Amino acid sequence: MKLFVYHTPEQAPNSEVPECAIAVDVLRATSTIATVLAAGGEAVQVFSDLDKLMQESENWQPEKRLRAGERGGGKVPGFELGNSPLDCTPELVQGRRLFISTTNGTRTLQRIQDAGAVIAAALINRAAVVKYVVDKEPLNVWIVGSGWEGSYSLEDTVCAGAIAHSVCQHTNLPIEKLAGNDEMISAISLYSQWEKNLLGLLHHASHGQRLLRLDCHEDLKYCSQTDILDVLPMQQEPGVLKKYG
């Protein structure tokens, strides 16, 4: 098994398809996806295009759907939700499908949708993701960060490092045996430096600062927690993720 880390979807190779691909958007798409499915949501369907989201969601009865739209950290007008996992309570999402489009995370999921297994990961559900990887032992694993509009993000790289670090611990394999690229080693280094203060790192991150200016302090606190949700969002068909197992 080899682990590869790509900081943005644009960095992931176009000529290859891995056995397993893990999308990461800690702030906040994959954190929201994990939260919705843990709270009893029927599925999460992702879109990069808002018009396509509206068109597809019209095929569902209003009481069976929720629309979540985010651009630049803020909620899209006319949508029930933005991209805050804290709004996704069991009372709201139980039995409903979330149709979601975000600035970064949904692009990542669409970029890797042809992989053998497609998973959505965040810090909050890291343990469930690691358990799957360790149990299934896929030959190649891509951990693909969403970044911010094509550029590097601290929060996604530290999450990639948290996943890779835990896989190393559970397999008892040295980093050099598992590392598919240098980015994997650097991601583990970042996590090792900040694992005791992930909230502090999220406050340093440019997108974390952007969300703080939007008064999303509680979102950062929530998204900085590790291993609090035992849920594995897995793609069932292109763009549609459901709870695995």
Tab-separated table of N, CA and C in Angstrom, residues 14-170:
chain	number	residue	atom	x	y	z
A	14	ASN	N	-3.922	13.188	-13.900
A	14	ASN	CA	-5.050	12.936	-14.789
A	14	ASN	C	-4.975	11.559	-15.448
A	15	SER	N	-3.776	10.981	-15.490
A	15	SER	CA	-3.562	9.755	-16.254
A	15	SER	C	-3.721	8.488	-15.426
A	16	GLU	N	-4.034	8.625	-14.136
A	16	GLU	CA	-4.127	7.463	-13.259
A	16	GLU	C	-5.453	7.457	-12.510
A	17	VAL	N	-5.865	6.253	-12.090
A	17	VAL	CA	-7.053	6.091	-11.247
A	17	VAL	C	-6.661	5.189	-10.079
A	18	PRO	N	-6.701	5.681	-8.845
A	18	PRO	CA	-6.281	4.865	-7.706
A	18	PRO	C	-7.372	3.891	-7.270
A	19	GLU	N	-6.971	2.899	-6.489
A	19	GLU	CA	-7.955	1.992	-5.914
A	19	GLU	C	-8.843	2.712	-4.909
A	20	CYS	N	-8.270	3.668	-4.191
A	20	CYS	CA	-9.023	4.411	-3.170
A	20	CYS	C	-8.609	5.876	-3.222
A	21	ALA	N	-9.585	6.764	-3.209
A	21	ALA	CA	-9.318	8.206	-3.185
A	21	ALA	C	-10.120	8.833	-2.050
A	22	ILE	N	-9.454	9.680	-1.307
A	22	ILE	CA	-10.047	10.304	-0.122
A	22	ILE	C	-10.073	11.810	-0.331
A	23	ALA	N	-11.271	12.379	-0.356
A	23	ALA	CA	-11.429	13.827	-0.498
A	23	ALA	C	-11.424	14.478	0.879
A	24	VAL	N	-10.685	15.566	1.016
A	24	VAL	CA	-10.584	16.281	2.290
A	24	VAL	C	-10.912	17.752	2.071
A	25	ASP	N	-11.881	18.242	2.819
A	25	ASP	CA	-12.176	19.682	2.860
A	25	ASP	C	-12.653	20.001	4.266
A	26	VAL	N	-11.686	20.121	5.173
A	26	VAL	CA	-11.981	20.281	6.599
A	26	VAL	C	-12.883	21.482	6.842
A	27	LEU	N	-12.622	22.583	6.131
A	27	LEU	CA	-13.418	23.817	6.289
A	27	LEU	C	-14.154	24.146	4.986
A	28	ARG	N	-15.361	23.530	4.681
A	28	ARG	CA	-16.046	22.710	5.650
A	28	ARG	C	-16.814	21.568	5.012
A	29	ALA	N	-16.671	21.368	3.703
A	29	ALA	CA	-17.568	20.471	2.977
A	29	ALA	C	-17.549	19.041	3.496
A	30	THR	N	-16.356	18.447	3.656
A	30	THR	CA	-16.351	17.048	4.086
A	30	THR	C	-16.725	16.918	5.562
A	31	SER	N	-16.476	17.950	6.355
A	31	SER	CA	-16.965	17.946	7.735
A	31	SER	C	-18.490	17.956	7.749
A	32	THR	N	-19.087	18.736	6.856
A	32	THR	CA	-20.543	18.791	6.763
A	32	THR	C	-21.113	17.469	6.256
A	33	ILE	N	-20.489	16.886	5.236
A	33	ILE	CA	-20.966	15.613	4.690
A	33	ILE	C	-20.968	14.536	5.775
A	34	ALA	N	-19.875	14.422	6.523
A	34	ALA	CA	-19.803	13.422	7.592
A	34	ALA	C	-20.865	13.675	8.649
A	35	THR	N	-21.087	14.932	8.983
A	35	THR	CA	-22.073	15.278	10.007
A	35	THR	C	-23.480	14.927	9.561
A	36	VAL	N	-23.814	15.223	8.320
A	36	VAL	CA	-25.152	14.930	7.795
A	36	VAL	C	-25.433	13.427	7.832
A	37	LEU	N	-24.488	12.635	7.374
A	37	LEU	CA	-24.708	11.192	7.336
A	37	LEU	C	-24.729	10.590	8.739
A	38	ALA	N	-23.923	11.119	9.649
A	38	ALA	CA	-23.952	10.643	11.031
A	38	ALA	C	-25.271	10.989	11.711
A	39	ALA	N	-25.906	12.085	11.267
A	39	ALA	CA	-27.164	12.538	11.861
A	39	ALA	C	-28.385	11.896	11.211
A	40	GLY	N	-28.179	10.962	10.278
A	40	GLY	CA	-29.305	10.242	9.693
A	40	GLY	C	-29.747	10.708	8.333
A	41	GLY	N	-28.944	11.552	7.670
A	41	GLY	CA	-29.281	11.961	6.316
A	41	GLY	C	-29.286	10.765	5.380
A	42	GLU	N	-30.194	10.766	4.406
A	42	GLU	CA	-30.300	9.646	3.465
A	42	GLU	C	-29.073	9.559	2.568
A	43	ALA	N	-28.584	10.689	2.100
A	43	ALA	CA	-27.411	10.746	1.235
A	43	ALA	C	-27.007	12.201	1.093
A	44	VAL	N	-25.797	12.409	0.569
A	44	VAL	CA	-25.337	13.743	0.191
A	44	VAL	C	-24.953	13.684	-1.279
A	45	GLN	N	-25.522	14.577	-2.068
A	45	GLN	CA	-25.219	14.630	-3.495
A	45	GLN	C	-24.512	15.944	-3.778
A	46	VAL	N	-23.338	15.863	-4.412
A	46	VAL	CA	-22.481	17.038	-4.564
A	46	VAL	C	-22.496	17.555	-6.001
A	47	PHE	N	-22.387	18.872	-6.114
A	47	PHE	CA	-22.401	19.550	-7.412
A	47	PHE	C	-21.390	20.682	-7.373
A	48	SER	N	-20.681	20.884	-8.483
A	48	SER	CA	-19.856	22.085	-8.605
A	48	SER	C	-20.677	23.234	-9.178
A	49	ASP	N	-21.750	22.908	-9.889
A	49	ASP	CA	-22.571	23.909	-10.568
A	49	ASP	C	-23.901	24.092	-9.837
A	50	LEU	N	-24.200	25.312	-9.448
A	50	LEU	CA	-25.423	25.591	-8.696
A	50	LEU	C	-26.684	25.344	-9.520
A	51	ASP	N	-26.645	25.660	-10.791
A	51	ASP	CA	-27.823	25.451	-11.642
A	51	ASP	C	-28.161	23.963	-11.758
A	52	LYS	N	-27.132	23.130	-11.889
A	52	LYS	CA	-27.366	21.687	-11.968
A	52	LYS	C	-27.924	21.158	-10.656
A	53	LEU	N	-27.445	21.710	-9.566
A	53	LEU	CA	-27.981	21.322	-8.259
A	53	LEU	C	-29.474	21.613	-8.185
A	54	MET	N	-29.853	22.813	-8.570
A	54	MET	CA	-31.267	23.192	-8.516
A	54	MET	C	-32.106	22.291	-9.412
A	55	GLN	N	-31.607	22.013	-10.585
A	55	GLN	CA	-32.342	21.183	-11.537
A	55	GLN	C	-32.540	19.765	-11.004
A	56	GLU	N	-31.470	19.170	-10.493
A	56	GLU	CA	-31.560	17.788	-10.006
A	56	GLU	C	-32.422	17.693	-8.750
A	57	SER	N	-32.287	18.658	-7.863
A	57	SER	CA	-33.039	18.596	-6.601
A	57	SER	C	-34.534	18.780	-6.808
A	58	GLU	N	-34.933	19.375	-7.921
A	58	GLU	CA	-36.359	19.530	-8.217
A	58	GLU	C	-37.041	18.177	-8.429
A	59	ASN	N	-36.261	17.128	-8.677
A	59	ASN	CA	-36.832	15.800	-8.854
A	59	ASN	C	-37.215	15.147	-7.527
A	60	TRP	N	-36.889	15.804	-6.431
A	60	TRP	CA	-37.177	15.265	-5.102
A	60	TRP	C	-38.273	16.079	-4.426
A	61	GLN	N	-39.097	15.405	-3.651
A	61	GLN	CA	-40.137	16.109	-2.900
A	61	GLN	C	-39.486	17.059	-1.898
A	62	PRO	N	-40.074	18.236	-1.712
A	62	PRO	CA	-39.466	19.233	-0.820
A	62	PRO	C	-39.156	18.700	0.579
A	63	GLU	N	-40.008	17.840	1.100
A	63	GLU	CA	-39.773	17.333	2.457
A	63	GLU	C	-38.675	16.271	2.496
A	64	LYS	N	-38.199	15.830	1.332
A	64	LYS	CA	-37.148	14.810	1.282
A	64	LYS	C	-35.798	15.378	0.863
A	65	ARG	N	-35.696	16.701	0.715
A	65	ARG	CA	-34.449	17.291	0.240
A	65	ARG	C	-34.078	18.509	1.082
A	66	LEU	N	-32.796	18.814	1.043
A	66	LEU	CA	-32.256	20.061	1.575
A	66	LEU	C	-31.229	20.572	0.585
A	67	ARG	N	-31.201	21.866	0.378
A	67	ARG	CA	-30.228	22.467	-0.529
A	67	ARG	C	-29.230	23.298	0.275
A	68	ALA	N	-27.955	23.007	0.047
A	68	ALA	CA	-26.889	23.730	0.731
A	68	ALA	C	-25.970	24.336	-0.323
A	69	GLY	N	-25.798	25.638	-0.265
A	69	GLY	CA	-24.937	26.322	-1.219
A	69	GLY	C	-24.007	27.291	-0.515
A	70	GLU	N	-22.720	27.231	-0.869
A	70	GLU	CA	-21.725	28.132	-0.270
A	70	GLU	C	-20.789	28.646	-1.341
A	71	ARG	N	-20.548	29.934	-1.310
A	71	ARG	CA	-19.543	30.562	-2.161
A	71	ARG	C	-18.802	31.612	-1.330
A	72	GLY	N	-17.477	31.520	-1.321
A	72	GLY	CA	-16.668	32.474	-0.562
A	72	GLY	C	-16.865	32.415	0.929
A	73	GLY	N	-17.369	31.259	1.433
A	73	GLY	CA	-17.597	31.096	2.861
A	73	GLY	C	-19.004	31.449	3.303
A	74	GLY	N	-19.786	32.108	2.442
A	74	GLY	CA	-21.126	32.533	2.811
A	74	GLY	C	-22.209	31.694	2.145
A	75	LYS	N	-23.408	31.734	2.708
A	75	LYS	CA	-24.536	30.976	2.180
A	75	LYS	C	-25.046	31.610	0.902
A	76	VAL	N	-25.374	30.754	-0.072
A	76	VAL	CA	-25.949	31.229	-1.327
A	76	VAL	C	-27.414	31.605	-1.096
A	77	PRO	N	-27.846	32.790	-1.512
A	77	PRO	CA	-29.247	33.181	-1.322
A	77	PRO	C	-30.213	32.173	-1.950
A	78	GLY	N	-31.282	31.892	-1.242
A	78	GLY	CA	-32.296	30.986	-1.751
A	78	GLY	C	-32.108	29.539	-1.345
A	79	PHE	N	-30.987	29.220	-0.704
A	79	PHE	CA	-30.721	27.865	-0.227
A	79	PHE	C	-31.058	27.762	1.262
A	80	GLU	N	-31.514	26.582	1.686
A	80	GLU	CA	-31.842	26.418	3.099
A	80	GLU	C	-30.620	26.487	3.997
A	81	LEU	N	-29.490	25.986	3.478
A	81	LEU	CA	-28.279	25.898	4.275
A	81	LEU	C	-27.089	26.472	3.529
A	82	GLY	N	-26.077	26.856	4.290
A	82	GLY	CA	-24.791	27.197	3.710
A	82	GLY	C	-23.898	25.976	3.792
A	83	ASN	N	-22.756	26.116	4.482
A	83	ASN	CA	-21.828	24.994	4.572
A	83	ASN	C	-21.390	24.775	6.008
A	84	SER	N	-22.264	25.070	6.954
A	84	SER	CA	-21.919	24.880	8.364
A	84	SER	C	-22.410	23.523	8.853
A	85	PRO	N	-21.515	22.676	9.331
A	85	PRO	CA	-21.965	21.391	9.865
A	85	PRO	C	-22.844	21.545	11.097
A	86	LEU	N	-22.699	22.645	11.802
A	86	LEU	CA	-23.475	22.842	13.027
A	86	LEU	C	-24.961	23.040	12.747
A	87	ASP	N	-25.303	23.406	11.524
A	87	ASP	CA	-26.722	23.560	11.161
A	87	ASP	C	-27.384	22.225	10.828
A	88	CYS	N	-26.581	21.179	10.664
A	88	CYS	CA	-27.089	19.887	10.174
A	88	CYS	C	-27.477	18.993	11.349
A	89	THR	N	-28.553	19.371	12.023
A	89	THR	CA	-29.021	18.638	13.191
A	89	THR	C	-29.824	17.411	12.751
A	90	PRO	N	-29.891	16.383	13.605
A	90	PRO	CA	-30.711	15.215	13.272
A	90	PRO	C	-32.160	15.577	12.956
A	91	GLU	N	-32.702	16.554	13.676
A	91	GLU	CA	-34.091	16.957	13.450
A	91	GLU	C	-34.300	17.496	12.038
A	92	LEU	N	-33.279	18.129	11.493
A	92	LEU	CA	-33.396	18.722	10.165
A	92	LEU	C	-33.090	17.726	9.056
A	93	VAL	N	-32.051	16.899	9.226
A	93	VAL	CA	-31.546	16.115	8.098
A	93	VAL	C	-32.041	14.675	8.066
A	94	GLN	N	-32.633	14.189	9.143
A	94	GLN	CA	-33.045	12.785	9.208
A	94	GLN	C	-33.887	12.382	7.997
A	95	GLY	N	-33.396	11.358	7.262
A	95	GLY	CA	-34.132	10.813	6.137
A	95	GLY	C	-34.164	11.680	4.892
A	96	ARG	N	-33.436	12.776	4.888
A	96	ARG	CA	-33.452	13.687	3.745
A	96	ARG	C	-32.125	13.630	2.996
A	97	ARG	N	-32.169	13.986	1.716
A	97	ARG	CA	-30.964	14.063	0.903
A	97	ARG	C	-30.483	15.509	0.859
A	98	LEU	N	-29.192	15.690	1.142
A	98	LEU	CA	-28.588	17.019	1.062
A	98	LEU	C	-27.968	17.206	-0.310
A	99	PHE	N	-28.425	18.204	-1.027
A	99	PHE	CA	-27.840	18.604	-2.307
A	99	PHE	C	-26.921	19.786	-2.013
A	100	ILE	N	-25.616	19.609	-2.250
A	100	ILE	CA	-24.658	20.606	-1.787
A	100	ILE	C	-23.683	21.024	-2.882
A	101	SER	N	-23.389	22.317	-2.913
A	101	SER	CA	-22.350	22.855	-3.778
A	101	SER	C	-21.533	23.850	-2.965
A	102	THR	N	-20.200	23.652	-2.947
A	102	THR	CA	-19.321	24.537	-2.193
A	102	THR	C	-18.204	25.045	-3.091
A	103	THR	N	-17.456	26.001	-2.580
A	103	THR	CA	-16.406	26.623	-3.377
A	103	THR	C	-15.328	25.632	-3.780
A	104	ASN	N	-14.956	24.730	-2.854
A	104	ASN	CA	-13.781	23.890	-3.092
A	104	ASN	C	-14.046	22.392	-2.996
A	105	GLY	N	-14.683	21.951	-1.938
A	105	GLY	CA	-14.786	20.517	-1.656
A	105	GLY	C	-15.525	19.716	-2.703
A	106	THR	N	-16.579	20.271	-3.275
A	106	THR	CA	-17.334	19.503	-4.259
A	106	THR	C	-16.525	19.300	-5.545
A	107	ARG	N	-15.634	20.231	-5.866
A	107	ARG	CA	-14.754	20.049	-7.025
A	107	ARG	C	-13.818	18.855	-6.804
A	108	THR	N	-13.344	18.708	-5.586
A	108	THR	CA	-12.438	17.611	-5.274
A	108	THR	C	-13.135	16.264	-5.434
A	109	LEU	N	-14.347	16.149	-4.914
A	109	LEU	CA	-15.081	14.891	-5.034
A	109	LEU	C	-15.352	14.554	-6.501
A	110	GLN	N	-15.646	15.556	-7.297
A	110	GLN	CA	-15.883	15.286	-8.713
A	110	GLN	C	-14.590	14.894	-9.433
A	111	ARG	N	-13.467	15.448	-9.004
A	111	ARG	CA	-12.188	15.127	-9.628
A	111	ARG	C	-11.811	13.661	-9.424
A	112	ILE	N	-12.161	13.070	-8.276
A	112	ILE	CA	-11.720	11.715	-7.946
A	112	ILE	C	-12.832	10.685	-8.094
A	113	GLN	N	-13.950	11.053	-8.704
A	113	GLN	CA	-15.120	10.188	-8.666
A	113	GLN	C	-14.959	8.869	-9.427
A	114	ASP	N	-13.909	8.725	-10.233
A	114	ASP	CA	-13.691	7.488	-10.978
A	114	ASP	C	-12.823	6.483	-10.234
A	115	ALA	N	-12.361	6.824	-9.047
A	115	ALA	CA	-11.533	5.905	-8.264
A	115	ALA	C	-12.341	4.679	-7.841
A	116	GLY	N	-11.627	3.593	-7.508
A	116	GLY	CA	-12.308	2.374	-7.103
A	116	GLY	C	-13.206	2.565	-5.900
A	117	ALA	N	-12.726	3.293	-4.908
A	117	ALA	CA	-13.518	3.676	-3.735
A	117	ALA	C	-13.278	5.157	-3.493
A	118	VAL	N	-14.348	5.903	-3.285
A	118	VAL	CA	-14.261	7.343	-3.052
A	118	VAL	C	-14.847	7.647	-1.674
A	119	ILE	N	-14.050	8.288	-0.836
A	119	ILE	CA	-14.405	8.541	0.563
A	119	ILE	C	-14.285	10.036	0.844
A	120	ALA	N	-15.153	10.534	1.720
A	120	ALA	CA	-15.044	11.911	2.205
A	120	ALA	C	-14.494	11.876	3.625
A	121	ALA	N	-13.403	12.606	3.848
A	121	ALA	CA	-12.732	12.576	5.147
A	121	ALA	C	-12.548	13.974	5.703
A	122	ALA	N	-12.628	14.047	7.023
A	122	ALA	CA	-12.316	15.264	7.760
A	122	ALA	C	-11.643	14.834	9.054
A	123	LEU	N	-11.220	15.775	9.844
A	123	LEU	CA	-10.636	15.413	11.136
A	123	LEU	C	-11.652	14.692	12.010
A	124	ILE	N	-12.909	15.112	11.928
A	124	ILE	CA	-13.926	14.581	12.841
A	124	ILE	C	-14.231	13.100	12.602
A	125	ASN	N	-13.966	12.573	11.408
A	125	ASN	CA	-14.227	11.153	11.142
A	125	ASN	C	-12.964	10.405	10.709
A	126	ARG	N	-11.816	10.921	11.116
A	126	ARG	CA	-10.544	10.314	10.691
A	126	ARG	C	-10.464	8.833	11.040
A	127	ALA	N	-10.846	8.435	12.241
A	127	ALA	CA	-10.679	7.051	12.680
A	127	ALA	C	-11.433	6.080	11.778
A	128	ALA	N	-12.633	6.461	11.349
A	128	ALA	CA	-13.422	5.598	10.465
A	128	ALA	C	-12.737	5.448	9.114
A	129	VAL	N	-12.145	6.515	8.627
A	129	VAL	CA	-11.426	6.479	7.349
A	129	VAL	C	-10.194	5.589	7.457
A	130	VAL	N	-9.446	5.761	8.525
A	130	VAL	CA	-8.231	4.965	8.728
A	130	VAL	C	-8.579	3.485	8.851
A	131	LYS	N	-9.644	3.166	9.586
A	131	LYS	CA	-10.041	1.766	9.753
A	131	LYS	C	-10.322	1.118	8.396
A	132	TYR	N	-11.014	1.844	7.524
A	132	TYR	CA	-11.309	1.303	6.193
A	132	TYR	C	-10.024	1.038	5.415
A	133	VAL	N	-9.117	1.990	5.415
A	133	VAL	CA	-7.870	1.860	4.654
A	133	VAL	C	-7.043	0.699	5.194
A	134	VAL	N	-6.935	0.591	6.510
A	134	VAL	CA	-6.137	-0.477	7.117
A	134	VAL	C	-6.769	-1.846	6.855
A	135	ASP	N	-8.100	-1.923	6.933
A	135	ASP	CA	-8.790	-3.205	6.721
A	135	ASP	C	-8.730	-3.657	5.260
A	136	LYS	N	-8.929	-2.719	4.337
A	136	LYS	CA	-9.030	-3.079	2.912
A	136	LYS	C	-7.675	-3.137	2.207
A	137	GLU	N	-6.704	-2.419	2.734
A	137	GLU	CA	-5.345	-2.392	2.173
A	137	GLU	C	-5.333	-2.134	0.663
A	138	PRO	N	-5.931	-1.051	0.200
A	138	PRO	CA	-5.861	-0.751	-1.233
A	138	PRO	C	-4.417	-0.496	-1.655
A	139	LEU	N	-4.125	-0.847	-2.897
A	139	LEU	CA	-2.751	-0.744	-3.385
A	139	LEU	C	-2.268	0.702	-3.405
A	140	ASN	N	-3.118	1.608	-3.931
A	140	ASN	CA	-2.789	3.029	-4.000
A	140	ASN	C	-3.908	3.841	-3.360
A	141	VAL	N	-3.536	4.737	-2.480
A	141	VAL	CA	-4.499	5.618	-1.817
A	141	VAL	C	-4.107	7.060	-2.079
A	142	TRP	N	-5.026	7.800	-2.672
A	142	TRP	CA	-4.822	9.247	-2.832
A	142	TRP	C	-5.591	9.971	-1.745
A	143	ILE	N	-4.915	10.872	-1.055
A	143	ILE	CA	-5.582	11.791	-0.125
A	143	ILE	C	-5.506	13.164	-0.776
A	144	VAL	N	-6.661	13.666	-1.217
A	144	VAL	CA	-6.690	14.871	-2.044
A	144	VAL	C	-7.336	16.011	-1.273
A	145	GLY	N	-6.540	17.025	-0.959
A	145	GLY	CA	-7.074	18.212	-0.306
A	145	GLY	C	-7.826	19.089	-1.296
A	146	SER	N	-8.711	19.910	-0.763
A	146	SER	CA	-9.488	20.813	-1.619
A	146	SER	C	-8.807	22.158	-1.800
A	147	GLY	N	-7.987	22.543	-0.816
A	147	GLY	CA	-7.330	23.840	-0.908
A	147	GLY	C	-8.335	24.973	-0.932
A	148	TRP	N	-7.887	26.103	-1.447
A	148	TRP	CA	-8.773	27.257	-1.593
A	148	TRP	C	-8.578	27.834	-2.983
A	149	GLU	N	-9.554	27.615	-3.842
A	149	GLU	CA	-9.530	28.135	-5.207
A	149	GLU	C	-8.216	27.797	-5.910
A	150	GLY	N	-7.796	26.541	-5.764
A	150	GLY	CA	-6.612	26.052	-6.464
A	150	GLY	C	-5.306	26.175	-5.720
A	151	SER	N	-5.312	26.779	-4.539
A	151	SER	CA	-4.065	26.956	-3.797
A	151	SER	C	-4.060	26.106	-2.522
A	152	TYR	N	-2.886	25.958	-1.956
A	152	TYR	CA	-2.625	25.129	-0.770
A	152	TYR	C	-3.424	25.608	0.435
A	153	SER	N	-3.851	24.658	1.275
A	153	SER	CA	-4.498	25.040	2.536
A	153	SER	C	-3.924	24.215	3.681
A	154	LEU	N	-3.657	24.864	4.791
A	154	LEU	CA	-3.100	24.197	5.961
A	154	LEU	C	-4.037	23.137	6.510
A	155	GLU	N	-5.332	23.461	6.579
A	155	GLU	CA	-6.267	22.558	7.261
A	155	GLU	C	-6.439	21.226	6.537
A	156	ASP	N	-6.422	21.243	5.223
A	156	ASP	CA	-6.571	19.984	4.488
A	156	ASP	C	-5.290	19.160	4.548
A	157	THR	N	-4.145	19.837	4.513
A	157	THR	CA	-2.879	19.110	4.585
A	157	THR	C	-2.673	18.504	5.963
A	158	VAL	N	-3.071	19.198	7.022
A	158	VAL	CA	-2.905	18.616	8.356
A	158	VAL	C	-3.839	17.425	8.542
A	159	CYS	N	-5.000	17.452	7.908
A	159	CYS	CA	-5.912	16.311	7.971
A	159	CYS	C	-5.328	15.124	7.201
A	160	ALA	N	-4.763	15.398	6.027
A	160	ALA	CA	-4.092	14.333	5.279
A	160	ALA	C	-2.981	13.724	6.119
A	161	GLY	N	-2.238	14.555	6.812
A	161	GLY	CA	-1.183	14.064	7.691
A	161	GLY	C	-1.718	13.260	8.860
A	162	ALA	N	-2.857	13.680	9.403
A	162	ALA	CA	-3.479	12.950	10.510
A	162	ALA	C	-3.895	11.551	10.064
A	163	ILE	N	-4.438	11.449	8.858
A	163	ILE	CA	-4.835	10.144	8.319
A	163	ILE	C	-3.609	9.274	8.083
A	164	ALA	N	-2.614	9.826	7.391
A	164	ALA	CA	-1.410	9.060	7.066
A	164	ALA	C	-0.666	8.628	8.330
A	165	HIS	N	-0.571	9.511	9.301
A	165	HIS	CA	0.098	9.205	10.567
A	165	HIS	C	-0.591	8.034	11.262
A	166	SER	N	-1.896	8.051	11.292
A	166	SER	CA	-2.645	6.980	11.958
A	166	SER	C	-2.522	5.660	11.200
A	167	VAL	N	-2.509	5.716	9.859
A	167	VAL	CA	-2.307	4.494	9.077
A	167	VAL	C	-0.939	3.885	9.396
A	168	CYS	N	0.074	4.716	9.487
A	168	CYS	CA	1.410	4.222	9.851
A	168	CYS	C	1.388	3.530	11.210
A	169	GLN	N	0.694	4.132	12.173
A	169	GLN	CA	0.633	3.551	13.514
A	169	GLN	C	-0.079	2.200	13.500
A	170	HIS	N	-1.203	2.121	12.785
A	170	HIS	CA	-2.006	0.907	12.801
A	170	HIS	C	-1.370	-0.235	12.010
